[in-house]
Coordinates of C-alpha atoms in Angstrom, one line a residue:
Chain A
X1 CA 84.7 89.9 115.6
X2 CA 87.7 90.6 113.1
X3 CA 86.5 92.4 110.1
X4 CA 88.3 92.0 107.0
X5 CA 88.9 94.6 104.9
X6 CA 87.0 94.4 101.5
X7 CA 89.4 92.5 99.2
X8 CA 87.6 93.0 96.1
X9 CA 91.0 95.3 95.3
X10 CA 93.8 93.4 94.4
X11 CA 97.1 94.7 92.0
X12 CA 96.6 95.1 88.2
X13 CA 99.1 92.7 87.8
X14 CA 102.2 90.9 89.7
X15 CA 104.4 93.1 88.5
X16 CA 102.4 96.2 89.4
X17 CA 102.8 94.6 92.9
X18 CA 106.2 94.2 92.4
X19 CA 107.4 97.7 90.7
X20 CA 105.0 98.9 94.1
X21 CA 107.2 97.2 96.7
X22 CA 110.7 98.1 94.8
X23 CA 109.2 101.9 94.8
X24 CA 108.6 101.5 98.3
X25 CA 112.1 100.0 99.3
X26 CA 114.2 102.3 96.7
X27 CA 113.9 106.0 98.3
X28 CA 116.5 108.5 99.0
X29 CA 118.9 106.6 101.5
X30 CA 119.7 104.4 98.7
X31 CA 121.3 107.6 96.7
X32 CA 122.3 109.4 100.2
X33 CA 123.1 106.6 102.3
X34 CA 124.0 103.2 100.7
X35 CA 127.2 105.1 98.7
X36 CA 128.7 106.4 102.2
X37 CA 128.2 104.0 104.5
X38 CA 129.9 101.5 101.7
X39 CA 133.0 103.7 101.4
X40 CA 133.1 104.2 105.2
X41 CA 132.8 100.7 106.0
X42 CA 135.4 99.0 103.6
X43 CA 134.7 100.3 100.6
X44 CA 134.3 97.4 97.8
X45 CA 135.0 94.9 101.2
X46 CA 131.8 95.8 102.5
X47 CA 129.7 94.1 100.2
X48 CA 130.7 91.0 102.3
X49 CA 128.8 91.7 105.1
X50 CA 126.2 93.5 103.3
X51 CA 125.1 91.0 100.9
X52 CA 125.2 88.4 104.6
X53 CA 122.7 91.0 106.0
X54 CA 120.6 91.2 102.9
X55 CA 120.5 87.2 102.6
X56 CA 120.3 86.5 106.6
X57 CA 117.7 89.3 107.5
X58 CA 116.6 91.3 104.9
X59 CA 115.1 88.4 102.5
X60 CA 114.1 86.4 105.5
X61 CA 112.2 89.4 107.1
X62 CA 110.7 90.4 103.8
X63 CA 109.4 87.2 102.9
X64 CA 107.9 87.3 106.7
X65 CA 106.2 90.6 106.5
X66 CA 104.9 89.6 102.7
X67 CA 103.7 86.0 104.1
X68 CA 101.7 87.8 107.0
X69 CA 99.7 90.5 104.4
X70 CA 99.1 87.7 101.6
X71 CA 97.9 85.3 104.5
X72 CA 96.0 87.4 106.7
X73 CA 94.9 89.5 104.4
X74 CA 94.5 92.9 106.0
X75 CA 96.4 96.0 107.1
X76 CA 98.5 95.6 109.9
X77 CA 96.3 96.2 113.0
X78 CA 94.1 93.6 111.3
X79 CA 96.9 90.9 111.0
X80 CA 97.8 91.6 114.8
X81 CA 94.3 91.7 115.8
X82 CA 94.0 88.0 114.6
X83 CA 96.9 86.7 116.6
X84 CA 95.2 87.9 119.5
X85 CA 92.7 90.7 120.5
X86 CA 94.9 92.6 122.9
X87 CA 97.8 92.5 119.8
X88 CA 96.3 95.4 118.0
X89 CA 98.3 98.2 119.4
X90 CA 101.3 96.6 117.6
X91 CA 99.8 96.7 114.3
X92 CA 98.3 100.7 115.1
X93 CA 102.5 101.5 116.1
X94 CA 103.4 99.6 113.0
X95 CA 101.3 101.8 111.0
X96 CA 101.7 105.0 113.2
X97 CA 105.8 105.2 112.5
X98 CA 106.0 105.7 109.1
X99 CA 103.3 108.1 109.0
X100 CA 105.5 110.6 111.1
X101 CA 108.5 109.4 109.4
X102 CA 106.3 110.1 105.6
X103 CA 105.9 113.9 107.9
X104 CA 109.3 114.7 107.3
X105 CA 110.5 112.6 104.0
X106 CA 107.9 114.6 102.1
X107 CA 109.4 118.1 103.4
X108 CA 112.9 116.3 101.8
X109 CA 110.7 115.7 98.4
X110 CA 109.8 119.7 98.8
X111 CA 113.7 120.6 98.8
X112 CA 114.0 118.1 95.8
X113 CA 110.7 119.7 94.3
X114 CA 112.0 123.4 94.6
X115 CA 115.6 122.5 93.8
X116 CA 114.2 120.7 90.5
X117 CA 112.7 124.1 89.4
X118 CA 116.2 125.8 90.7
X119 CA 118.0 123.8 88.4
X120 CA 116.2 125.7 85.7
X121 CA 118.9 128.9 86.2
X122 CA 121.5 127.0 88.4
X123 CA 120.1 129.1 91.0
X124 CA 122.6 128.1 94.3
X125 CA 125.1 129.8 91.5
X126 CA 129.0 129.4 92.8
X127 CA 128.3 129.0 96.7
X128 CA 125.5 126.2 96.8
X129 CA 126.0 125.4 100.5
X130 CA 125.3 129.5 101.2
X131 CA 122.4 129.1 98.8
X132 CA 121.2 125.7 100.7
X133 CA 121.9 126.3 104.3
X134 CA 121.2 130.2 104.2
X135 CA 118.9 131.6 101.4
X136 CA 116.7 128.1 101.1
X137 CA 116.8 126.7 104.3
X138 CA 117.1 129.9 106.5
X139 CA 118.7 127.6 109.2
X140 CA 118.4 129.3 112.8
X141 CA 121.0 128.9 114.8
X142 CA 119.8 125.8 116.7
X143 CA 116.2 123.9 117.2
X144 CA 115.2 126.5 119.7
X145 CA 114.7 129.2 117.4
X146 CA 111.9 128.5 115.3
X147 CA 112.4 131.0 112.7
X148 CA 109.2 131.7 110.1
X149 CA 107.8 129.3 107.3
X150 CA 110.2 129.0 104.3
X151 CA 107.8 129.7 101.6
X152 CA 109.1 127.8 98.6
X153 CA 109.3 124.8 100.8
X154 CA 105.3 125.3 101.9
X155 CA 104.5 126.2 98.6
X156 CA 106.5 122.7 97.5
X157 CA 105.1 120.6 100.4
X158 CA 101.5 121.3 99.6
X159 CA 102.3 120.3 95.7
X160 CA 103.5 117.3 97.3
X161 CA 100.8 116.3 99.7
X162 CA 98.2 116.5 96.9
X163 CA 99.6 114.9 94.6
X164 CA 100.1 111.5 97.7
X165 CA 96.1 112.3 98.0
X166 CA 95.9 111.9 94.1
X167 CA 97.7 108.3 93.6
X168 CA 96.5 107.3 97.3
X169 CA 92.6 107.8 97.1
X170 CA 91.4 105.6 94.6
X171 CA 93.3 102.4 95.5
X172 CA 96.4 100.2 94.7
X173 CA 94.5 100.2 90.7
X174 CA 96.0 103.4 90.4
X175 CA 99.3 102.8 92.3
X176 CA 100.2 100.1 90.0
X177 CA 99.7 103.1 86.8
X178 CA 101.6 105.1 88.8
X179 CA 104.7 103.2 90.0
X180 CA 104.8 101.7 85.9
X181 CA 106.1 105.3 85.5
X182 CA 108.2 106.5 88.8
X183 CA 109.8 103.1 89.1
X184 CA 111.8 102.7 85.9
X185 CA 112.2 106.6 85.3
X186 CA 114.4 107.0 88.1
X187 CA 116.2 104.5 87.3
X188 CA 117.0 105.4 83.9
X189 CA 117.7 108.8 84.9
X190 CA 120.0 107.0 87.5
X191 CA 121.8 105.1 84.3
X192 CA 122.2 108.2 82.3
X193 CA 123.9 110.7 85.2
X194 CA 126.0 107.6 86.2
X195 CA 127.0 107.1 82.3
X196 CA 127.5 111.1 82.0
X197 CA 129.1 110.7 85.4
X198 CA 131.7 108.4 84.8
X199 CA 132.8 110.0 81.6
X200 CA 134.0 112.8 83.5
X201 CA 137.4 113.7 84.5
X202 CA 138.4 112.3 88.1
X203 CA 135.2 110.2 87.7
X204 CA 137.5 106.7 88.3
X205 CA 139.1 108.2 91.3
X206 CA 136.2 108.7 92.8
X207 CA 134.9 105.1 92.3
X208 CA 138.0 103.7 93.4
X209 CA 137.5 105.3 97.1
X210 CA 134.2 103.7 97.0
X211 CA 135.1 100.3 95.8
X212 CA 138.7 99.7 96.6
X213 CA 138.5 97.0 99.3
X214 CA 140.1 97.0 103.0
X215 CA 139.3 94.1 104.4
X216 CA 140.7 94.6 107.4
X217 CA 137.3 96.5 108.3
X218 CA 135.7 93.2 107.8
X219 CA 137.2 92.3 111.7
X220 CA 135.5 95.1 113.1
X221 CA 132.0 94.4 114.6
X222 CA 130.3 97.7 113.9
X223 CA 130.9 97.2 110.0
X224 CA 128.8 94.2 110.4
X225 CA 126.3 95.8 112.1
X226 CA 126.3 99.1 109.7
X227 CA 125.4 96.2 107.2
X228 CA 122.4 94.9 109.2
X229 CA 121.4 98.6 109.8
X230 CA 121.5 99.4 106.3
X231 CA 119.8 96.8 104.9
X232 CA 117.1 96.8 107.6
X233 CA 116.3 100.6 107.1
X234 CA 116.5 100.4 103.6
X235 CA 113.7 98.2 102.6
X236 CA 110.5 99.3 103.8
X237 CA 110.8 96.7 106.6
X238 CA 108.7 96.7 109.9
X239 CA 106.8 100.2 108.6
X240 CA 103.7 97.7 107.5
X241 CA 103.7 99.0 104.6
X242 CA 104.9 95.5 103.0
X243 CA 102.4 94.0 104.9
X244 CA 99.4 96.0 103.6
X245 CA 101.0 96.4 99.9
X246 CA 101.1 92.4 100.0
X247 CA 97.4 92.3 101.4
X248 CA 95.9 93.6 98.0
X249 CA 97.7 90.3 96.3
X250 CA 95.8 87.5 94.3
X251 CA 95.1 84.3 96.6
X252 CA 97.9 82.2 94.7
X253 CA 100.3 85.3 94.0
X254 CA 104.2 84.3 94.7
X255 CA 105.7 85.7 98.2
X256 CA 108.7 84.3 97.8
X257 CA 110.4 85.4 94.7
X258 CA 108.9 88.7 94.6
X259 CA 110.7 88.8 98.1
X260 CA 113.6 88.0 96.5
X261 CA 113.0 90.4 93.4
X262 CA 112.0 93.1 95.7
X263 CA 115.3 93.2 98.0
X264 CA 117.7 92.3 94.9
X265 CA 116.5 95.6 93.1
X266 CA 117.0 98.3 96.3
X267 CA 120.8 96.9 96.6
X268 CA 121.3 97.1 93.0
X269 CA 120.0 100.7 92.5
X270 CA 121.9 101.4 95.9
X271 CA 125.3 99.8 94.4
X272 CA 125.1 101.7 91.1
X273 CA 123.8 105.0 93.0
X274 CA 127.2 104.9 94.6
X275 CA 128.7 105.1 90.9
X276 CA 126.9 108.3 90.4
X277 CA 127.6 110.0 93.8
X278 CA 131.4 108.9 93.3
X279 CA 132.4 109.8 90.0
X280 CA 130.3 113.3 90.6
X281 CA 132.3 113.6 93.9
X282 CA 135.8 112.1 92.4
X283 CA 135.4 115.0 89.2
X284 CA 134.6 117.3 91.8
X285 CA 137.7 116.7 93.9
X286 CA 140.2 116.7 91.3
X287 CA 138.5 120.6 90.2
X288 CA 138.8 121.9 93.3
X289 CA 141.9 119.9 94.3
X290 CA 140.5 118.6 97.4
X291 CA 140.6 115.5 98.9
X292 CA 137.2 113.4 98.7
X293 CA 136.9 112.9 102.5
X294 CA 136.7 117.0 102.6
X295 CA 133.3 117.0 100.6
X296 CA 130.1 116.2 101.9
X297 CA 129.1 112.8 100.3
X298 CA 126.2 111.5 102.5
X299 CA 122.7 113.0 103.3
X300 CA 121.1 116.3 102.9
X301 CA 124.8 117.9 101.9
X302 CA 125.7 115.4 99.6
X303 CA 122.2 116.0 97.4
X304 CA 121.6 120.1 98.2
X305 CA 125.3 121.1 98.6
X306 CA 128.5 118.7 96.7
X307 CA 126.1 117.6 93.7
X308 CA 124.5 121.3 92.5
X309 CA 128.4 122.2 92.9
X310 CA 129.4 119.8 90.6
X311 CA 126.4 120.1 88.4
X312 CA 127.7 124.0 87.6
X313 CA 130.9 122.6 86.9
X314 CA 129.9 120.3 84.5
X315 CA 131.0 121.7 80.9
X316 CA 128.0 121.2 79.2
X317 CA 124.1 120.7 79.7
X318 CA 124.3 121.5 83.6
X319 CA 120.6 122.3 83.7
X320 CA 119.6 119.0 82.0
X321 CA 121.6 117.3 84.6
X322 CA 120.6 118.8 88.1
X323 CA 117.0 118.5 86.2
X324 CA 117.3 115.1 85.8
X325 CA 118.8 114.5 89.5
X326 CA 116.0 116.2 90.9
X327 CA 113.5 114.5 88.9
X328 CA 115.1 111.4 90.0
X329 CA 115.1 112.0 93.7
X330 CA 111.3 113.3 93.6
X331 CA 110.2 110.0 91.7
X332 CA 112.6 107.7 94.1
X333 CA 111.0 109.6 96.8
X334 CA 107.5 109.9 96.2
X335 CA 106.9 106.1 95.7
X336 CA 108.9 105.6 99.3
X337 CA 106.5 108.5 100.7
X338 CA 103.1 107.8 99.3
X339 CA 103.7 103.8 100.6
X340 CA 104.3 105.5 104.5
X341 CA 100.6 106.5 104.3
X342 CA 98.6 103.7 102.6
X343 CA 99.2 101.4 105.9
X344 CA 97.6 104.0 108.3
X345 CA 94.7 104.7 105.6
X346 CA 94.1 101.4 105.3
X347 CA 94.0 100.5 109.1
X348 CA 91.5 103.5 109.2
X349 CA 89.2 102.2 106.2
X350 CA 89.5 99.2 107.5
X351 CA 88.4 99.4 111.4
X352 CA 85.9 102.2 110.8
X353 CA 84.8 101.9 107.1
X354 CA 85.7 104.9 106.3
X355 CA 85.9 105.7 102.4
X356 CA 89.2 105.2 101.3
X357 CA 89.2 108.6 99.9
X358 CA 88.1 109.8 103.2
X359 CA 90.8 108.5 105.0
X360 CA 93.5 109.6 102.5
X361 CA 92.8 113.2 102.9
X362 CA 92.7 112.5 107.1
X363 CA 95.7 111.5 106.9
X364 CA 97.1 113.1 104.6
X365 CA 95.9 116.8 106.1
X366 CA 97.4 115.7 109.2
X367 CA 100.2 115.0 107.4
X368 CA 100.6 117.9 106.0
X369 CA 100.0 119.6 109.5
X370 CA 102.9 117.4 111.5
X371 CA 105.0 118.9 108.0
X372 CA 104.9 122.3 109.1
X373 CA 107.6 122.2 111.6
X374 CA 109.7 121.0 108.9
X375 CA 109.4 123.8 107.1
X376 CA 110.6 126.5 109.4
X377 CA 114.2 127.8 109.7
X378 CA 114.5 125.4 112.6
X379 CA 113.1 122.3 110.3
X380 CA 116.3 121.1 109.3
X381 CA 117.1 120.4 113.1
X382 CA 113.7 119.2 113.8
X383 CA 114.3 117.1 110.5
X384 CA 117.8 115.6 112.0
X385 CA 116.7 115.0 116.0
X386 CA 113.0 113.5 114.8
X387 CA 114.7 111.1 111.9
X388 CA 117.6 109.6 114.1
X389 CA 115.7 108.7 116.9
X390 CA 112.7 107.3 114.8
X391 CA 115.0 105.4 112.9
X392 CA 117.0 104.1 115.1
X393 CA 114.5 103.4 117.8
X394 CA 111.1 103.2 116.7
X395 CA 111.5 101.1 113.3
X396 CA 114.4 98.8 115.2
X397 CA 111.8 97.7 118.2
X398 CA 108.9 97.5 115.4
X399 CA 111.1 94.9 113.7
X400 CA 111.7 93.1 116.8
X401 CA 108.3 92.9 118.4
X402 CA 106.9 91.6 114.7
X403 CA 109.7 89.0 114.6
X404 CA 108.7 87.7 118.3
X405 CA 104.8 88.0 118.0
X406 CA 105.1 86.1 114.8
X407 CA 107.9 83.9 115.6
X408 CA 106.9 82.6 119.4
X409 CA 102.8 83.9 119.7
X410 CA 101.9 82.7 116.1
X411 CA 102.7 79.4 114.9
X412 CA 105.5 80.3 112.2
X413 CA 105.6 77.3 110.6
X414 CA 102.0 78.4 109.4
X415 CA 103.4 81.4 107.4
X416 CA 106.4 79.0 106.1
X417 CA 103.8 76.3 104.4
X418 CA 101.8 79.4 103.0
X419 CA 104.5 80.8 101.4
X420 CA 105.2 77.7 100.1
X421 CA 102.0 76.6 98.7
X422 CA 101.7 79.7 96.9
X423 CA 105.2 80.3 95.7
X424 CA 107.7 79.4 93.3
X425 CA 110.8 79.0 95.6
X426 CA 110.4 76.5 98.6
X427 CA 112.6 78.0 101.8
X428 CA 113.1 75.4 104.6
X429 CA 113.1 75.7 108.5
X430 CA 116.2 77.8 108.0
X431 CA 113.4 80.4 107.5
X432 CA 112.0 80.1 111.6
X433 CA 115.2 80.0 113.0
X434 CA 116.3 83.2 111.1
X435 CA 113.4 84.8 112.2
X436 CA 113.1 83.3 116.1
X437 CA 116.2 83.9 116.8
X438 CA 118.8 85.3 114.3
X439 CA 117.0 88.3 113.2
X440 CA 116.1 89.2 116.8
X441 CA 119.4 88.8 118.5
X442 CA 121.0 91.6 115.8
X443 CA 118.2 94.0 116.7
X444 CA 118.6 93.8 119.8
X445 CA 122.6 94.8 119.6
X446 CA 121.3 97.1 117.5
X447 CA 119.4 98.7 119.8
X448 CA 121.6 98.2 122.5
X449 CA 124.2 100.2 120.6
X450 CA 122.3 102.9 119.9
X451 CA 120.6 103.2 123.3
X452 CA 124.3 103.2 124.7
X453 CA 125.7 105.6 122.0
X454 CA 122.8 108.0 123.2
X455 CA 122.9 108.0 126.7
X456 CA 126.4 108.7 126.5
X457 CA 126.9 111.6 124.4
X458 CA 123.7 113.9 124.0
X459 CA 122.5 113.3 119.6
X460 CA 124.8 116.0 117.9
X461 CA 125.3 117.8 120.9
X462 CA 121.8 118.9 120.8
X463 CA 120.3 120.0 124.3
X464 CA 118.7 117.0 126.4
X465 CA 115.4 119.0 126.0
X466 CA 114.9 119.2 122.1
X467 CA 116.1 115.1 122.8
X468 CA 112.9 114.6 124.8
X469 CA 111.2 117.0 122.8
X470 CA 111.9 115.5 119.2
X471 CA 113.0 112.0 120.2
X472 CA 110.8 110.7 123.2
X473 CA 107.8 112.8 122.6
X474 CA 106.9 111.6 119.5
X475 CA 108.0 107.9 120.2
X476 CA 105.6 107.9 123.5
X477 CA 102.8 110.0 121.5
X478 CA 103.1 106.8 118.8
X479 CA 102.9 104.3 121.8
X480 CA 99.7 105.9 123.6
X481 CA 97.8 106.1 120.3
X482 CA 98.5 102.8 119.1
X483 CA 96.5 101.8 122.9
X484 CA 93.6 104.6 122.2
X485 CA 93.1 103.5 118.7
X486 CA 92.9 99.7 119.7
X487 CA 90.4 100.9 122.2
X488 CA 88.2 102.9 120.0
X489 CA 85.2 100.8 119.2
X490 CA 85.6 99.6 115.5
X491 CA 82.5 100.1 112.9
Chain B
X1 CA 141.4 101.9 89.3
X2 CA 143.4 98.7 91.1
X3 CA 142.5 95.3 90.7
X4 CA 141.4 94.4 94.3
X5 CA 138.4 97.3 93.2
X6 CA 137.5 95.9 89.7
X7 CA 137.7 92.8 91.3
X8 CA 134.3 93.6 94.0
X9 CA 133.2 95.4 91.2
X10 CA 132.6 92.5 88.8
X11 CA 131.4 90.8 92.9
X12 CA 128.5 93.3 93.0
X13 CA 127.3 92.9 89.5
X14 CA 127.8 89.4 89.7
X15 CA 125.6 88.8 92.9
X16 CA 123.1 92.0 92.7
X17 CA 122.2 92.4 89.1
X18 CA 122.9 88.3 88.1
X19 CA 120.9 87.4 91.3
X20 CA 117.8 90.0 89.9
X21 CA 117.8 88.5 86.6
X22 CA 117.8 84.8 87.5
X23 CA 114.8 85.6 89.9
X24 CA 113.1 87.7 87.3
X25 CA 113.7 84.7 84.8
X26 CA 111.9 82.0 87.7
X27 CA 109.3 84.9 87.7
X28 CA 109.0 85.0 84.2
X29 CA 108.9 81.3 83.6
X30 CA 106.5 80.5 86.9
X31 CA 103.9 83.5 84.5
X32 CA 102.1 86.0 86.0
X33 CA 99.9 84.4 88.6

């Protein structure tokens, strides 16, 4: 018997629903991750094949994973449960993934938390990547040495973890009150540093390295799939949380334009992210009379190391500045993070009937206990080995088993005609044959590429062991839990 | 800045921020359902 979850909860509003899924999508890789991989792939010429990816898979597969919550109503082991029985698992893996990723993003919203507070005094003074690496971080010399809790981070991580139980326990009513807030705050923040930014000098330097075009790149096949890849891991897709977040919609709510609203809005705060990374980075650079390649512009050392540099640099206000960077990671960030955990709270209330309350604080105590590792002087290696193989292996085959169980198990046409009875834009059987067989075939190379890339050449030259330790481990943990979940008789 | 830059510049706006406010005005028009 399928028991659906009680669906007297719905959004305040469509656009509560909608500022929820763009909070979800926008995170920290659009500010860390879009602005790189766009100057390193082509610069301005990469928009070519990114805005292909976005249209041929990103759209396609949001529109898919908003179809399946509106239709079936449920969080994702319930939507897989009613395609068949023994399809569960899938739903319990979906849900399982970004709960460990959500174990190490929130130690990331820590470092933004404490470095918000730092930016108080300007407290990484003249050597910020000392200050980061050494004094903050307390990085050990490699995964194997452990090294003892940082405190500020602990202290930072349990501020964080509440305040997820806070907006999480009481329902999507309050998510919608929340998101109003930390969805257009960041964004304006975004706009005023980019503004503040770009009046700097060297600031138009900087933005010509990211947008200046080489097409030539465009011949290259890996700059094609660094498109796919980017727009695949950057909105929310195949972590169920768009299935569960579109499972709390009104019967006749759109899927289809707030598909289209969703994806539009994470590559538009990605595209002007890069304009405040680059003119930060290009103001830097012309100070220190380096080149731009020479400064760390992606990840953990472009936010914790390059920017707090500049920000001391800048000739006025410096504190109002980092503040509002920080603030501006921690909102982007804690919309992405609290949306990791409503799928597996969900799946919980909904199997078991468990108060929703209840299963908040589960999960989010176990949360906060898969954290800890993240917080040691080893965390930042844990962070690295745990992330790339989670990203690049467990969301990639998520995607790809929820593109063949709906595309060849379920009858796909199904989801097409409900998301066009109940939308305002009509797509066409386009739609089937991008998810049948487009969508699959690039995850697969995908996949392929990464599983070759792996086996070749150990991850960052980190021993085999912390591999199987912080890659395998947690992937086979995820798969044998899915199984004992499915199997544990439901209330 | 060279041209070929403004150039994908004006591309990205065009598509991005043109495509989000055309689908915000179907949104819009279509009313909160």
């Amino acid at each position: 018997m399928v028991i659906i979850v009680d669906r007297q909860e719905h959004w305040n509003s469509r656009f509560a629903f909608i500022m929820a899924a763009i909070g979800s999508a926008v995170g920290l890789g659009n500010v860390w991750r879009f602005p790189f991989v766009c100057y390193k792939n082509g610069g301005g010429a990469f928009l070519i094949p990114y805005f292909v990816a976005l249209f041929t898979a990103g759209i396609p597969l949001m529109i898919l994973e908003f179809s399946i919550g509106h239709m079936l109503r449920g969080p994702p082991p319930e939507c897989f449960r009613k395609i068949g029985k023994k399809f569960e698992w899938i739903g319990w893996w979906t849900t399982l993934i970004p709960f460990v990723v959500a174990s190490y993003y929130v130690v990331v919203m820590a470092w933004c938390f404490s470095y918000m507070i730092y930016s108080l005094d300007l407290r990484w003074g003249t050597n910020a990547e000392g200050f980061f690496l050494n004094t903050f971080l307390g990085v050990t010399s490699g995964p194997a040495v452990i090294g003892g809790f940082r405190i500020p981070i602990l202290l930072s991580l349990i501020a964080i973890w509440i305040s997820i139980f806070i907006i999480l326990y009481k329902g999507v009513s309050r998510i919608g009150k929340v998101v109003a807030i930390t969805v257009p705050l960041p964004t304006i923040l975004l706009i005023i540093l980019t503004i503040r930014g770009l009046t700097l000098p060297g600031a138009l330097d900087g933005v010509s390295y990211y947008l200046t075009p080489d097409f030539s790149k465009l011949l290259h096949a890996d700059v094609w799939l660094a498109a796919y890849a980017q727009v695949f891991f950057s909105l929310s897709l195949a972590q169920g949380i768009l299935i569960t977040y579109a499972s709390f919609l009104k019967k006749k709510s759109d899927v289809t334009n707030n598909a289209f609203i969703t994806s539009l809005a994470d590559a538009g705060t990605s595209f002007l992210a890069g304009f405040t990374v680059f003119s930060v980075v290009g103001y830097l650079a012309l100070l220190k009379g380096v080149s731009i390649e020479s400064l760390g512009i992606a990840g953990p050392y472009l936010t914790f190391i390059t920017y707090p540099t500049a920000i001391s640099l800048l000739p006025f206000a410096a504190t109002i500045f980092g503040m509002m960077f920080y603030i501006a990671l921690l909102t982007f960030g804690i919309d992405s993070a609290f949306s990791m955990i409503e799928p597996i709270t969900m799946g919980l209330h909904a199997k078991w009937k468990i108060s929703k309350a209840k299963s908040t604080a589960i999960i989010c105590t176990l949360g906060f206990l898969a954290s800890l590792i993240f917080t040691t002087g080893s965390g930042l290696h844990w962070l690295d080995i745990v992330d790339h193989f989670i990203a690049n292996f467990g969301l990639v085959i998520v995607g790809l088993i929820e593109c063949i169980a709906f595309g060849y198990l379920f009858k796909l046409y199904r989801l097409r005609e409900h998301a066009n009875n109940v939308s305002d834009i009509k797509i066409g059987r386009w739609w089937d044959l991008l998810i049948k067989f487009v969508i699959p075939a690039i995850l697969i190379i995908l996949l392929s590429v990464s599983l070759i890339e792996n086996i070749t050449v150990p991850y960052m030259d980190y021993p085999y062991w912390t591999i199987i330790v912080g890659g395998a481990v947690p992937s086979l943990a995820i798969f044998i839990l899915s199984f004992v979940l499915m199997r544990m008789r439901r209330r | 800045m060279p041209i070929s830059a403004i150039i994908m510049l004006i591309f990205g706006c065009t598509v991005l921020y043109g495509g989000l406010a055309y689908f915000l005005y179907r949104a819009w028009k279509a009313s909160d359902r």
